Amino acid sequence: MNNQKLEIFEFAKKNKLEVNDFIEMTISSRKTSKERRIDEMLSVLDDADTLIVTELSRLGRSTAEVIGLVNELIKKQVRVIAIKQNLDMKQHDMNSKIMITLFSLFAELERDLISLRTKEALASKKMQGIQLGKPKGTIQKSKFDKDAVKIQELLALGLSVRKIANYLGYSNHIGLNTYVAKRKLRAGV
């Protein structure tokens, strides 16, 4: 993230632009647009503002998302600059729209190729007889481990898993029930 900030500051200085604010966004397929701070960015930017990004792929997870976001920004009359692609997008500029689509498509293609190579490598390992993943029966660490003794004591007293979860401050009694079953904590009861 610091390299991106530095690159943006250098670009702004070279082009006599002023950087007023940074919004650090996380591009993750598991997070909502609110969690990635895209909604915040859209609400902060107004007419005649300029958004500078190091590259277009930083704006979204897919071609459609990047194009949609850039189109929304251009409709709001926000100038969008992508440094690495040397793009300066303004409203009603057909060349900018074509370039956005192409660069976004290439970024998505690159992600797809990486995914494909990963899947092929895993398939190759499997063909070689290498077992993927953790061995069957492996017990992973759990957030409940720190309270294992207390949980076992409370089970021995006859408390339900739901009551134990509430007592210990866990919101997920189903997860605790799975933990109790996998660790066979009721066996000593």
PDB file of C-alpha atoms in Angstrom:
ATOM      1  CA  MET A   1       0.000   0.000   0.000  1.00  0.00           C
ATOM      2  CA  ASN A   2       2.866   2.428   0.780  1.00  0.00           C
ATOM      3  CA  ASN A   3       4.363   1.931  -2.698  1.00  0.00           C
ATOM      4  CA  GLN A   4       1.008   2.834  -4.216  1.00  0.00           C
ATOM      5  CA  LYS A   5       0.751   5.984  -2.087  1.00  0.00           C
ATOM      6  CA  LEU A   6       4.276   7.000  -3.070  1.00  0.00           C
ATOM      7  CA  GLU A   7       3.496   6.418  -6.742  1.00  0.00           C
ATOM      8  CA  ILE A   8       0.325   8.523  -6.460  1.00  0.00           C
ATOM      9  CA  PHE A   9       2.168  11.357  -4.653  1.00  0.00           C
ATOM     10  CA  GLU A  10       4.917  11.381  -7.298  1.00  0.00           C
ATOM     11  CA  PHE A  11       2.346  11.427 -10.107  1.00  0.00           C
ATOM     12  CA  ALA A  12       0.379  14.239  -8.449  1.00  0.00           C
ATOM     13  CA  LYS A  13       3.497  16.342  -7.894  1.00  0.00           C
ATOM     14  CA  LYS A  14       4.669  15.829 -11.480  1.00  0.00           C
ATOM     15  CA  ASN A  15       1.235  16.811 -12.840  1.00  0.00           C
ATOM     16  CA  LYS A  16       0.634  19.670 -10.376  1.00  0.00           C
ATOM     17  CA  LEU A  17      -2.311  17.928  -8.704  1.00  0.00           C
ATOM     18  CA  GLU A  18      -3.122  18.137  -5.012  1.00  0.00           C
ATOM     19  CA  VAL A  19      -3.830  14.972  -3.001  1.00  0.00           C
ATOM     20  CA  ASN A  20      -6.386  15.790  -0.296  1.00  0.00           C
ATOM     21  CA  ASP A  21      -7.268  12.328   0.959  1.00  0.00           C
ATOM     22  CA  PHE A  22      -6.485   8.626   0.636  1.00  0.00           C
ATOM     23  CA  ILE A  23      -9.044   5.856   0.840  1.00  0.00           C
ATOM     24  CA  GLU A  24      -7.323   2.498   1.177  1.00  0.00           C
ATOM     25  CA  MET A  25      -9.485  -0.191  -0.396  1.00  0.00           C
ATOM     26  CA  THR A  26      -9.241  -3.947  -0.075  1.00  0.00           C
ATOM     27  CA  ILE A  27     -10.036  -5.971  -3.161  1.00  0.00           C
ATOM     28  CA  SER A  28     -11.433  -9.243  -1.876  1.00  0.00           C
ATOM     29  CA  SER A  29     -14.116 -11.464  -3.280  1.00  0.00           C
ATOM     30  CA  ARG A  30     -15.284 -12.238   0.248  1.00  0.00           C
ATOM     31  CA  LYS A  31     -15.926  -8.677   1.327  1.00  0.00           C
ATOM     32  CA  THR A  32     -18.861  -6.441   0.493  1.00  0.00           C
ATOM     33  CA  SER A  33     -18.406  -3.110  -1.262  1.00  0.00           C
ATOM     34  CA  LYS A  34     -18.957  -1.431   2.125  1.00  0.00           C
ATOM     35  CA  GLU A  35     -16.209  -3.487   3.775  1.00  0.00           C
ATOM     36  CA  ARG A  36     -13.867  -2.714   0.865  1.00  0.00           C
ATOM     37  CA  ARG A  37     -14.691   1.012   1.357  1.00  0.00           C
ATOM     38  CA  ILE A  38     -15.996   1.456  -2.200  1.00  0.00           C
ATOM     39  CA  ASP A  39     -19.291   2.876  -0.912  1.00  0.00           C
ATOM     40  CA  GLU A  40     -17.352   5.378   1.211  1.00  0.00           C
ATOM     41  CA  MET A  41     -15.248   6.406  -1.784  1.00  0.00           C
ATOM     42  CA  LEU A  42     -18.347   6.944  -3.930  1.00  0.00           C
ATOM     43  CA  SER A  43     -20.024   9.065  -1.262  1.00  0.00           C
ATOM     44  CA  VAL A  44     -16.936  11.243  -0.701  1.00  0.00           C
ATOM     45  CA  LEU A  45     -16.203  12.038  -4.363  1.00  0.00           C
ATOM     46  CA  ASP A  46     -18.107  14.962  -5.909  1.00  0.00           C
ATOM     47  CA  ASP A  47     -18.290  16.751  -9.260  1.00  0.00           C
ATOM     48  CA  ALA A  48     -14.910  18.016 -10.450  1.00  0.00           C
ATOM     49  CA  ASP A  49     -12.992  15.728  -8.037  1.00  0.00           C
ATOM     50  CA  THR A  50     -10.176  13.562  -9.358  1.00  0.00           C
ATOM     51  CA  LEU A  51      -9.595   9.937  -8.356  1.00  0.00           C
ATOM     52  CA  ILE A  52      -6.041   8.697  -8.874  1.00  0.00           C
ATOM     53  CA  VAL A  53      -5.325   4.958  -8.746  1.00  0.00           C
ATOM     54  CA  THR A  54      -2.085   3.162  -9.523  1.00  0.00           C
ATOM     55  CA  GLU A  55      -3.919   0.762 -11.837  1.00  0.00           C
ATOM     56  CA  LEU A  56      -7.486   0.010 -12.858  1.00  0.00           C
ATOM     57  CA  SER A  57      -7.503  -3.479 -11.356  1.00  0.00           C
ATOM     58  CA  ARG A  58      -7.347  -1.805  -7.908  1.00  0.00           C
ATOM     59  CA  LEU A  59     -10.924  -0.614  -8.379  1.00  0.00           C
ATOM     60  CA  GLY A  60     -12.622  -4.006  -8.479  1.00  0.00           C
ATOM     61  CA  ARG A  61     -12.576  -7.779  -8.557  1.00  0.00           C
ATOM     62  CA  SER A  62     -13.921  -8.263 -12.062  1.00  0.00           C
ATOM     63  CA  THR A  63     -14.188  -6.529 -15.408  1.00  0.00           C
ATOM     64  CA  ALA A  64     -17.847  -5.778 -14.831  1.00  0.00           C
ATOM     65  CA  GLU A  65     -17.193  -4.266 -11.403  1.00  0.00           C
ATOM     66  CA  VAL A  66     -14.343  -2.036 -12.637  1.00  0.00           C
ATOM     67  CA  ILE A  67     -16.333  -0.849 -15.658  1.00  0.00           C
ATOM     68  CA  GLY A  68     -19.436  -0.234 -13.546  1.00  0.00           C
ATOM     69  CA  LEU A  69     -17.495   1.726 -10.936  1.00  0.00           C
ATOM     70  CA  VAL A  70     -15.639   3.847 -13.495  1.00  0.00           C
ATOM     71  CA  ASN A  71     -18.872   4.532 -15.384  1.00  0.00           C
ATOM     72  CA  GLU A  72     -20.533   5.591 -12.126  1.00  0.00           C
ATOM     73  CA  LEU A  73     -17.613   7.909 -11.341  1.00  0.00           C
ATOM     74  CA  ILE A  74     -17.673   9.430 -14.830  1.00  0.00           C
ATOM     75  CA  LYS A  75     -21.447   9.987 -14.554  1.00  0.00           C
ATOM     76  CA  LYS A  76     -20.754  11.858 -11.308  1.00  0.00           C
ATOM     77  CA  GLN A  77     -18.260  13.913 -13.372  1.00  0.00           C
ATOM     78  CA  VAL A  78     -15.305  12.570 -11.375  1.00  0.00           C
ATOM     79  CA  ARG A  79     -12.053  12.477 -13.318  1.00  0.00           C
ATOM     80  CA  VAL A  80     -10.393   9.036 -13.033  1.00  0.00           C
ATOM     81  CA  ILE A  81      -6.647   8.661 -13.560  1.00  0.00           C
ATOM     82  CA  ALA A  82      -4.979   5.234 -13.767  1.00  0.00           C
ATOM     83  CA  ILE A  83      -1.219   5.818 -13.568  1.00  0.00           C
ATOM     84  CA  LYS A  84       0.195   2.524 -14.905  1.00  0.00           C
ATOM     85  CA  GLN A  85      -2.209   2.441 -17.852  1.00  0.00           C
ATOM     86  CA  ASN A  86      -1.540   6.144 -18.547  1.00  0.00           C
ATOM     87  CA  LEU A  87      -5.280   6.805 -18.628  1.00  0.00           C
ATOM     88  CA  ASP A  88      -7.015  10.054 -17.847  1.00  0.00           C
ATOM     89  CA  MET A  89     -10.752   9.418 -18.087  1.00  0.00           C
ATOM     90  CA  LYS A  90     -13.273  12.166 -18.313  1.00  0.00           C
ATOM     91  CA  GLN A  91     -16.948  12.231 -19.180  1.00  0.00           C
ATOM     92  CA  HIS A  92     -17.884  11.679 -22.852  1.00  0.00           C
ATOM     93  CA  ASP A  93     -14.437  10.421 -23.873  1.00  0.00           C
ATOM     94  CA  MET A  94     -14.906   7.312 -26.056  1.00  0.00           C
ATOM     95  CA  ASN A  95     -11.189   6.439 -26.066  1.00  0.00           C
ATOM     96  CA  SER A  96     -11.202   6.325 -22.275  1.00  0.00           C
ATOM     97  CA  LYS A  97     -14.205   3.988 -22.204  1.00  0.00           C
ATOM     98  CA  ILE A  98     -12.593   1.625 -24.721  1.00  0.00           C
ATOM     99  CA  MET A  99      -9.345   1.575 -22.749  1.00  0.00           C
ATOM    100  CA  ILE A 100     -11.145   0.901 -19.467  1.00  0.00           C
ATOM    101  CA  THR A 101     -12.846  -2.117 -20.972  1.00  0.00           C
ATOM    102  CA  LEU A 102      -9.621  -3.479 -22.470  1.00  0.00           C
ATOM    103  CA  PHE A 103      -7.461  -3.036 -19.376  1.00  0.00           C
ATOM    104  CA  SER A 104     -10.114  -4.485 -17.103  1.00  0.00           C
ATOM    105  CA  LEU A 105     -10.507  -7.447 -19.440  1.00  0.00           C
ATOM    106  CA  PHE A 106      -6.767  -8.093 -19.427  1.00  0.00           C
ATOM    107  CA  ALA A 107      -6.642  -7.905 -15.629  1.00  0.00           C
ATOM    108  CA  GLU A 108      -9.495 -10.401 -15.338  1.00  0.00           C
ATOM    109  CA  LEU A 109      -7.855 -12.653 -17.935  1.00  0.00           C
ATOM    110  CA  GLU A 110      -4.657 -12.594 -15.886  1.00  0.00           C
ATOM    111  CA  ARG A 111      -6.525 -13.611 -12.712  1.00  0.00           C
ATOM    112  CA  ASP A 112      -8.266 -16.414 -14.611  1.00  0.00           C
ATOM    113  CA  LEU A 113      -4.931 -17.686 -15.956  1.00  0.00           C
ATOM    114  CA  ILE A 114      -3.421 -17.691 -12.465  1.00  0.00           C
ATOM    115  CA  SER A 115      -6.422 -19.648 -11.183  1.00  0.00           C
ATOM    116  CA  LEU A 116      -6.159 -22.103 -14.077  1.00  0.00           C
ATOM    117  CA  ARG A 117      -2.426 -22.660 -13.483  1.00  0.00           C
ATOM    118  CA  THR A 118      -3.073 -23.264  -9.783  1.00  0.00           C
ATOM    119  CA  LYS A 119      -5.800 -25.819 -10.542  1.00  0.00           C
ATOM    120  CA  GLU A 120      -3.551 -27.568 -13.089  1.00  0.00           C
ATOM    121  CA  ALA A 121      -0.682 -27.740 -10.581  1.00  0.00           C
ATOM    122  CA  LEU A 122      -2.988 -29.238  -7.935  1.00  0.00           C
ATOM    123  CA  ALA A 123      -4.334 -31.781 -10.445  1.00  0.00           C
ATOM    124  CA  SER A 124      -0.760 -32.724 -11.376  1.00  0.00           C
ATOM    125  CA  LYS A 125       0.152 -33.263  -7.716  1.00  0.00           C
ATOM    126  CA  LYS A 126      -2.950 -35.417  -7.288  1.00  0.00           C
ATOM    127  CA  MET A 127      -1.988 -37.498 -10.357  1.00  0.00           C
ATOM    128  CA  GLN A 128       1.436 -38.060  -8.763  1.00  0.00           C
ATOM    129  CA  GLY A 129      -0.335 -39.567  -5.783  1.00  0.00           C
ATOM    130  CA  ILE A 130       0.284 -36.675  -3.445  1.00  0.00           C
ATOM    131  CA  GLN A 131      -2.637 -36.213  -1.080  1.00  0.00           C
ATOM    132  CA  LEU A 132      -3.861 -32.629  -1.052  1.00  0.00           C
ATOM    133  CA  GLY A 133      -5.094 -30.887   2.062  1.00  0.00           C
ATOM    134  CA  LYS A 134      -4.679 -31.871   5.645  1.00  0.00           C
ATOM    135  CA  PRO A 135      -4.713 -35.554   6.596  1.00  0.00           C
ATOM    136  CA  LYS A 136      -8.089 -37.048   7.468  1.00  0.00           C
ATOM    137  CA  GLY A 137      -8.893 -36.812  11.141  1.00  0.00           C
ATOM    138  CA  THR A 138      -6.641 -33.819  11.752  1.00  0.00           C
ATOM    139  CA  ILE A 139      -8.047 -31.617  14.466  1.00  0.00           C
ATOM    140  CA  GLN A 140      -7.484 -27.933  13.824  1.00  0.00           C
ATOM    141  CA  LYS A 141      -7.033 -25.261  16.447  1.00  0.00           C
ATOM    142  CA  SER A 142     -10.279 -23.706  17.587  1.00  0.00           C
ATOM    143  CA  LYS A 143     -11.352 -20.545  19.358  1.00  0.00           C
ATOM    144  CA  PHE A 144     -12.941 -22.864  21.947  1.00  0.00           C
ATOM    145  CA  ASP A 145      -9.602 -24.545  22.868  1.00  0.00           C
ATOM    146  CA  LYS A 146      -8.831 -21.990  25.579  1.00  0.00           C
ATOM    147  CA  ASP A 147     -12.054 -22.945  27.378  1.00  0.00           C
ATOM    148  CA  ALA A 148     -11.903 -26.718  26.756  1.00  0.00           C
ATOM    149  CA  VAL A 149     -11.514 -27.672  30.433  1.00  0.00           C
ATOM    150  CA  LYS A 150     -14.294 -25.293  31.518  1.00  0.00           C
ATOM    151  CA  ILE A 151     -16.580 -26.615  28.742  1.00  0.00           C
ATOM    152  CA  GLN A 152     -15.966 -30.193  29.878  1.00  0.00           C
ATOM    153  CA  GLU A 153     -16.696 -29.253  33.505  1.00  0.00           C
ATOM    154  CA  LEU A 154     -19.950 -27.513  32.548  1.00  0.00           C
ATOM    155  CA  LEU A 155     -20.998 -30.491  30.401  1.00  0.00           C
ATOM    156  CA  ALA A 156     -20.323 -32.758  33.404  1.00  0.00           C
ATOM    157  CA  LEU A 157     -22.683 -30.564  35.450  1.00  0.00           C
ATOM    158  CA  GLY A 158     -25.397 -31.249  32.861  1.00  0.00           C
ATOM    159  CA  LEU A 159     -25.544 -27.820  31.190  1.00  0.00           C
ATOM    160  CA  SER A 160     -26.633 -27.701  27.558  1.00  0.00           C
ATOM    161  CA  VAL A 161     -24.208 -26.566  24.868  1.00  0.00           C
ATOM    162  CA  ARG A 162     -26.401 -23.510  24.214  1.00  0.00           C
ATOM    163  CA  LYS A 163     -26.212 -22.475  27.898  1.00  0.00           C
ATOM    164  CA  ILE A 164     -22.448 -23.073  27.959  1.00  0.00           C
ATOM    165  CA  ALA A 165     -22.012 -20.931  24.831  1.00  0.00           C
ATOM    166  CA  ASN A 166     -24.034 -18.107  26.390  1.00  0.00           C
ATOM    167  CA  TYR A 167     -22.195 -18.415  29.715  1.00  0.00           C
ATOM    168  CA  LEU A 168     -18.762 -18.260  28.055  1.00  0.00           C
ATOM    169  CA  GLY A 169     -19.816 -15.429  25.727  1.00  0.00           C
ATOM    170  CA  TYR A 170     -19.863 -17.323  22.429  1.00  0.00           C
ATOM    171  CA  SER A 171     -22.592 -16.319  20.003  1.00  0.00           C
ATOM    172  CA  ASN A 172     -22.369 -19.554  18.006  1.00  0.00           C
ATOM    173  CA  HIS A 173     -23.644 -22.531  19.999  1.00  0.00           C
ATOM    174  CA  ILE A 174     -23.744 -24.667  16.827  1.00  0.00           C
ATOM    175  CA  GLY A 175     -19.986 -24.212  16.398  1.00  0.00           C
ATOM    176  CA  LEU A 176     -19.500 -25.129  20.046  1.00  0.00           C
ATOM    177  CA  ASN A 177     -21.677 -28.215  19.596  1.00  0.00           C
ATOM    178  CA  THR A 178     -19.486 -29.317  16.659  1.00  0.00           C
ATOM    179  CA  TYR A 179     -16.382 -28.651  18.775  1.00  0.00           C
ATOM    180  CA  VAL A 180     -17.747 -30.779  21.637  1.00  0.00           C
ATOM    181  CA  ALA A 181     -18.610 -33.629  19.253  1.00  0.00           C
ATOM    182  CA  LYS A 182     -15.270 -33.620  17.380  1.00  0.00           C
ATOM    183  CA  ARG A 183     -13.225 -33.388  20.575  1.00  0.00           C
ATOM    184  CA  LYS A 184     -15.451 -36.024  22.233  1.00  0.00           C
ATOM    185  CA  LEU A 185     -15.782 -33.833  25.319  1.00  0.00           C
ATOM    186  CA  ARG A 186     -18.998 -35.585  26.327  1.00  0.00           C
ATOM    187  CA  ALA A 187     -17.169 -38.929  26.497  1.00  0.00           C
ATOM    188  CA  GLY A 188     -16.018 -38.239  30.046  1.00  0.00           C
ATOM    189  CA  VAL A 189     -19.530 -37.258  31.147  1.00  0.00           C
TER     190      VAL A 189
END
